XYZ file of C-alpha atoms in Angstrom:
226
model
C -50.713 24.810 -13.630
C -47.675 23.345 -11.887
C -44.526 24.335 -13.719
C -41.453 22.086 -13.919
C -38.684 22.738 -11.427
C -36.570 25.413 -13.113
C -33.471 24.672 -11.063
C -33.584 21.036 -12.119
C -34.061 22.014 -15.769
C -31.151 24.446 -15.524
C -28.931 21.681 -14.130
C -30.109 19.258 -16.799
C -29.206 21.757 -19.512
C -25.614 21.478 -18.311
C -25.561 17.680 -18.513
C -22.782 16.113 -20.559
C -25.430 14.002 -22.280
C -27.049 15.784 -25.224
C -30.227 13.731 -24.785
C -30.586 15.128 -21.253
C -30.265 18.650 -22.619
C -32.917 17.984 -25.265
C -35.285 16.566 -22.637
C -34.681 19.666 -20.511
C -35.630 21.905 -23.433
C -38.775 19.864 -23.956
C -39.683 20.396 -20.289
C -39.725 24.146 -20.926
C -42.899 23.701 -22.974
C -45.103 24.599 -20.005
C -42.817 27.261 -18.552
C -43.765 30.944 -19.101
C -41.653 32.667 -21.754
C -39.991 35.139 -19.383
C -38.593 32.262 -17.333
C -37.932 29.906 -20.234
C -35.878 32.191 -22.488
C -32.910 32.667 -20.097
C -32.654 28.867 -19.884
C -32.965 28.431 -23.655
C -30.114 30.899 -24.130
C -27.814 28.586 -22.159
C -27.730 26.105 -25.036
C -27.801 28.378 -28.091
C -24.097 27.606 -28.597
C -24.435 23.940 -27.678
C -21.960 21.520 -29.318
C -24.932 19.412 -30.463
C -26.686 20.750 -33.556
C -29.881 18.962 -32.483
C -29.887 20.796 -29.174
C -29.161 24.120 -30.881
C -31.942 23.502 -33.368
C -34.432 22.811 -30.585
C -33.311 25.931 -28.734
C -33.688 28.153 -31.803
C -37.155 26.757 -32.482
C -38.076 27.376 -28.850
C -37.222 31.071 -29.213
C -39.918 31.343 -31.858
C -42.473 29.831 -29.487
C -41.435 31.396 -26.176
C -41.637 34.981 -27.255
C -39.992 37.799 -25.298
C -38.336 41.038 -26.398
C -34.985 39.220 -26.405
C -35.966 36.640 -29.011
C -36.136 38.837 -32.094
C -32.560 40.234 -32.033
C -31.115 36.824 -31.127
C -32.875 35.142 -34.044
C -31.916 37.857 -36.532
C -28.261 37.524 -35.519
C -28.401 33.748 -35.949
C -30.105 34.119 -39.326
C -27.508 36.551 -40.586
C -24.291 35.184 -39.082
C -24.491 31.535 -38.029
C -22.076 29.346 -40.007
C -24.442 26.358 -39.984
C -27.114 26.563 -42.672
C -29.479 24.361 -40.654
C -29.408 26.834 -37.782
C -29.932 29.742 -40.189
C -32.965 27.922 -41.579
C -34.253 27.285 -38.052
C -33.805 30.960 -37.209
C -35.775 32.003 -40.283
C -38.555 29.626 -39.315
C -38.603 30.904 -35.740
C -38.830 34.499 -36.970
C -41.908 33.433 -38.901
C -43.437 32.105 -35.677
C -42.805 35.475 -34.045
C -44.892 37.132 -36.789
C -42.837 40.279 -36.243
C -42.864 42.601 -39.261
C -39.411 43.896 -38.270
C -38.010 40.640 -39.671
C -39.086 41.526 -43.207
C -35.797 43.078 -44.388
C -33.635 40.349 -42.857
C -35.740 37.585 -44.390
C -35.731 39.206 -47.828
C -31.989 39.762 -47.700
C -31.507 36.147 -46.640
C -33.637 34.900 -49.503
C -31.578 36.820 -52.040
C -28.140 36.249 -50.544
C -28.030 32.853 -48.811
C -26.669 30.124 -51.059
C -28.439 27.250 -49.283
C -31.880 26.347 -50.635
C -33.096 25.179 -47.215
C -32.461 28.627 -45.747
C -34.153 30.313 -48.699
C -37.106 27.938 -48.321
C -37.441 28.803 -44.620
C -37.195 32.509 -45.396
C -40.000 32.233 -47.971
C -42.220 30.348 -45.508
C -41.489 32.922 -42.807
C -42.371 35.801 -45.138
C -45.762 34.192 -45.519
C -46.116 33.731 -41.775
C -45.462 37.386 -40.965
C -48.084 38.292 -43.600
C -46.314 41.431 -44.821
C -47.714 42.426 -48.252
C -44.338 43.907 -49.194
C -43.119 40.326 -49.672
C -45.021 39.923 -52.947
C -42.090 40.874 -55.174
C -39.546 38.524 -53.614
C -42.072 35.686 -53.401
C -43.040 36.136 -57.040
C -39.358 35.870 -57.956
C -39.117 32.763 -55.766
C -41.600 31.065 -58.079
C -38.737 30.792 -60.592
C -36.500 28.900 -58.163
C -34.891 25.700 -59.398
C -35.910 24.041 -56.124
C -39.497 22.766 -56.208
C -39.879 23.106 -52.440
C -39.011 26.796 -52.710
C -41.688 27.155 -55.385
C -44.145 25.440 -53.040
C -43.220 27.781 -50.196
C -43.596 30.839 -52.412
C -47.030 29.777 -53.649
C -48.230 29.173 -50.093
C -46.761 32.439 -48.846
C -48.381 34.469 -51.638
C -51.667 33.043 -50.461
C -50.845 33.861 -46.838
C -50.177 37.522 -47.655
C -53.310 37.596 -49.848
C -51.392 38.817 -52.889
C -54.308 39.118 -55.322
C -51.957 40.645 -57.904
C -49.970 37.398 -57.983
C -52.851 35.157 -59.116
C -51.675 35.124 -62.747
C -48.129 34.315 -61.600
C -49.136 31.241 -59.623
C -51.761 29.909 -62.037
C -48.988 28.642 -64.306
C -48.511 25.863 -61.749
C -52.040 24.486 -62.220
C -50.677 21.661 -64.359
C -47.410 21.143 -62.522
C -46.266 17.495 -62.592
C -45.650 17.747 -58.833
C -48.917 17.132 -56.975
C -47.666 18.967 -53.875
C -47.195 22.091 -55.983
C -50.759 21.746 -57.232
C -51.987 21.227 -53.671
C -50.188 24.355 -52.449
C -51.722 26.248 -55.346
C -55.212 25.016 -54.460
C -54.722 26.066 -50.846
C -53.322 29.486 -51.771
C -56.137 30.278 -54.190
C -58.587 29.931 -51.311
C -57.126 33.176 -49.941
C -57.220 34.988 -53.294
C -60.816 35.812 -54.225
C -60.858 36.430 -57.986
C -62.840 34.957 -60.869
C -59.646 33.346 -62.166
C -59.075 31.717 -58.770
C -62.547 30.183 -58.829
C -62.095 28.889 -62.378
C -58.727 27.354 -61.501
C -60.137 25.748 -58.375
C -62.967 24.155 -60.336
C -60.286 22.692 -62.604
C -58.163 21.505 -59.669
C -61.198 20.012 -57.919
C -61.142 17.367 -60.678
C -57.428 16.658 -60.180
C -56.301 13.046 -60.414
C -54.650 13.300 -56.987
C -57.202 13.131 -54.180
C -55.381 15.560 -51.882
C -55.215 18.202 -54.606
C -58.888 17.737 -55.425
C -59.836 17.912 -51.739
C -57.790 21.078 -51.148
C -59.347 22.692 -54.207
C -62.874 21.825 -53.061
C -62.232 23.302 -49.617
C -60.788 26.493 -51.113
C -63.617 26.771 -53.614
C -66.180 26.502 -50.830
C -64.304 29.159 -48.860
C -64.325 31.584 -51.799
C -67.982 30.948 -52.526
C -68.915 31.523 -48.872
C -66.875 34.742 -48.840
C -68.661 36.104 -51.898
C -72.204 35.257 -50.744
C -74.354 38.349 -50.205
C -74.857 39.111 -46.529
C-alpha cells in the first residue's frame, strides 16, 4: 500500500486552518501506528477542540506503547470534559486492562455524565470482569444513557451474576434501554435470560424484538449439545 506523504501531513498539521489539520489527521488513517503517533501528538494541545478530539480518538486506533500513558493523563487531568470522555473512549479501543483503575476512578469521581458514560462503555470494551460492581452501581444512574452503557457493558464482560440486576429494565419505557438489555442478555446464558428474551421478542418496538430474537437464537445455539 502507498502511504500518504508524511512530510506533507506534518506540514498540514501546522496549518493555521483547523480544517486543514483535521484533514491531515484523517490522512493518517492508512499510516502505520509507529509513524502516525508522533504526528498525532503534534495536535494533542491544538486550540481547536475538534482537532484535539480527533487526535485523542486516533490514539485509540493507532496503538503504540506511548498511547496508553498519554490517554490516561488526558482522562485524569484534562480540563475539558469532552476530551476526558474521548480519552475514556480511546482507552476502551486499546482494550488494555491497565486502564481498569483509571476508568473506575473516573466513573466515581468525574462530575460530567458524558465522561462517566464513556468510562462505562470503555469498561465493557476492555472486558475486565472486575468491572461488575461499578457497572451494577451505574444501573442506578439518573442518566438513561449511562444506564444503557452499563447494561451493554455487563453483557460485554459476561457478568452472569448481574442478570437479576439488569432484568428490572425489561419493561423500561425507553426502547433503547430495552434494546441494550436484549443485546446484553445474548451474552449471559441463563434460564432467566432466555425467558426474558422470549418476552422481549414480542416487544412493541421492532428493533427491540429483533435484538431479542437474535440474542435468543445465539443462546439456543450455544446450549445445543455438540
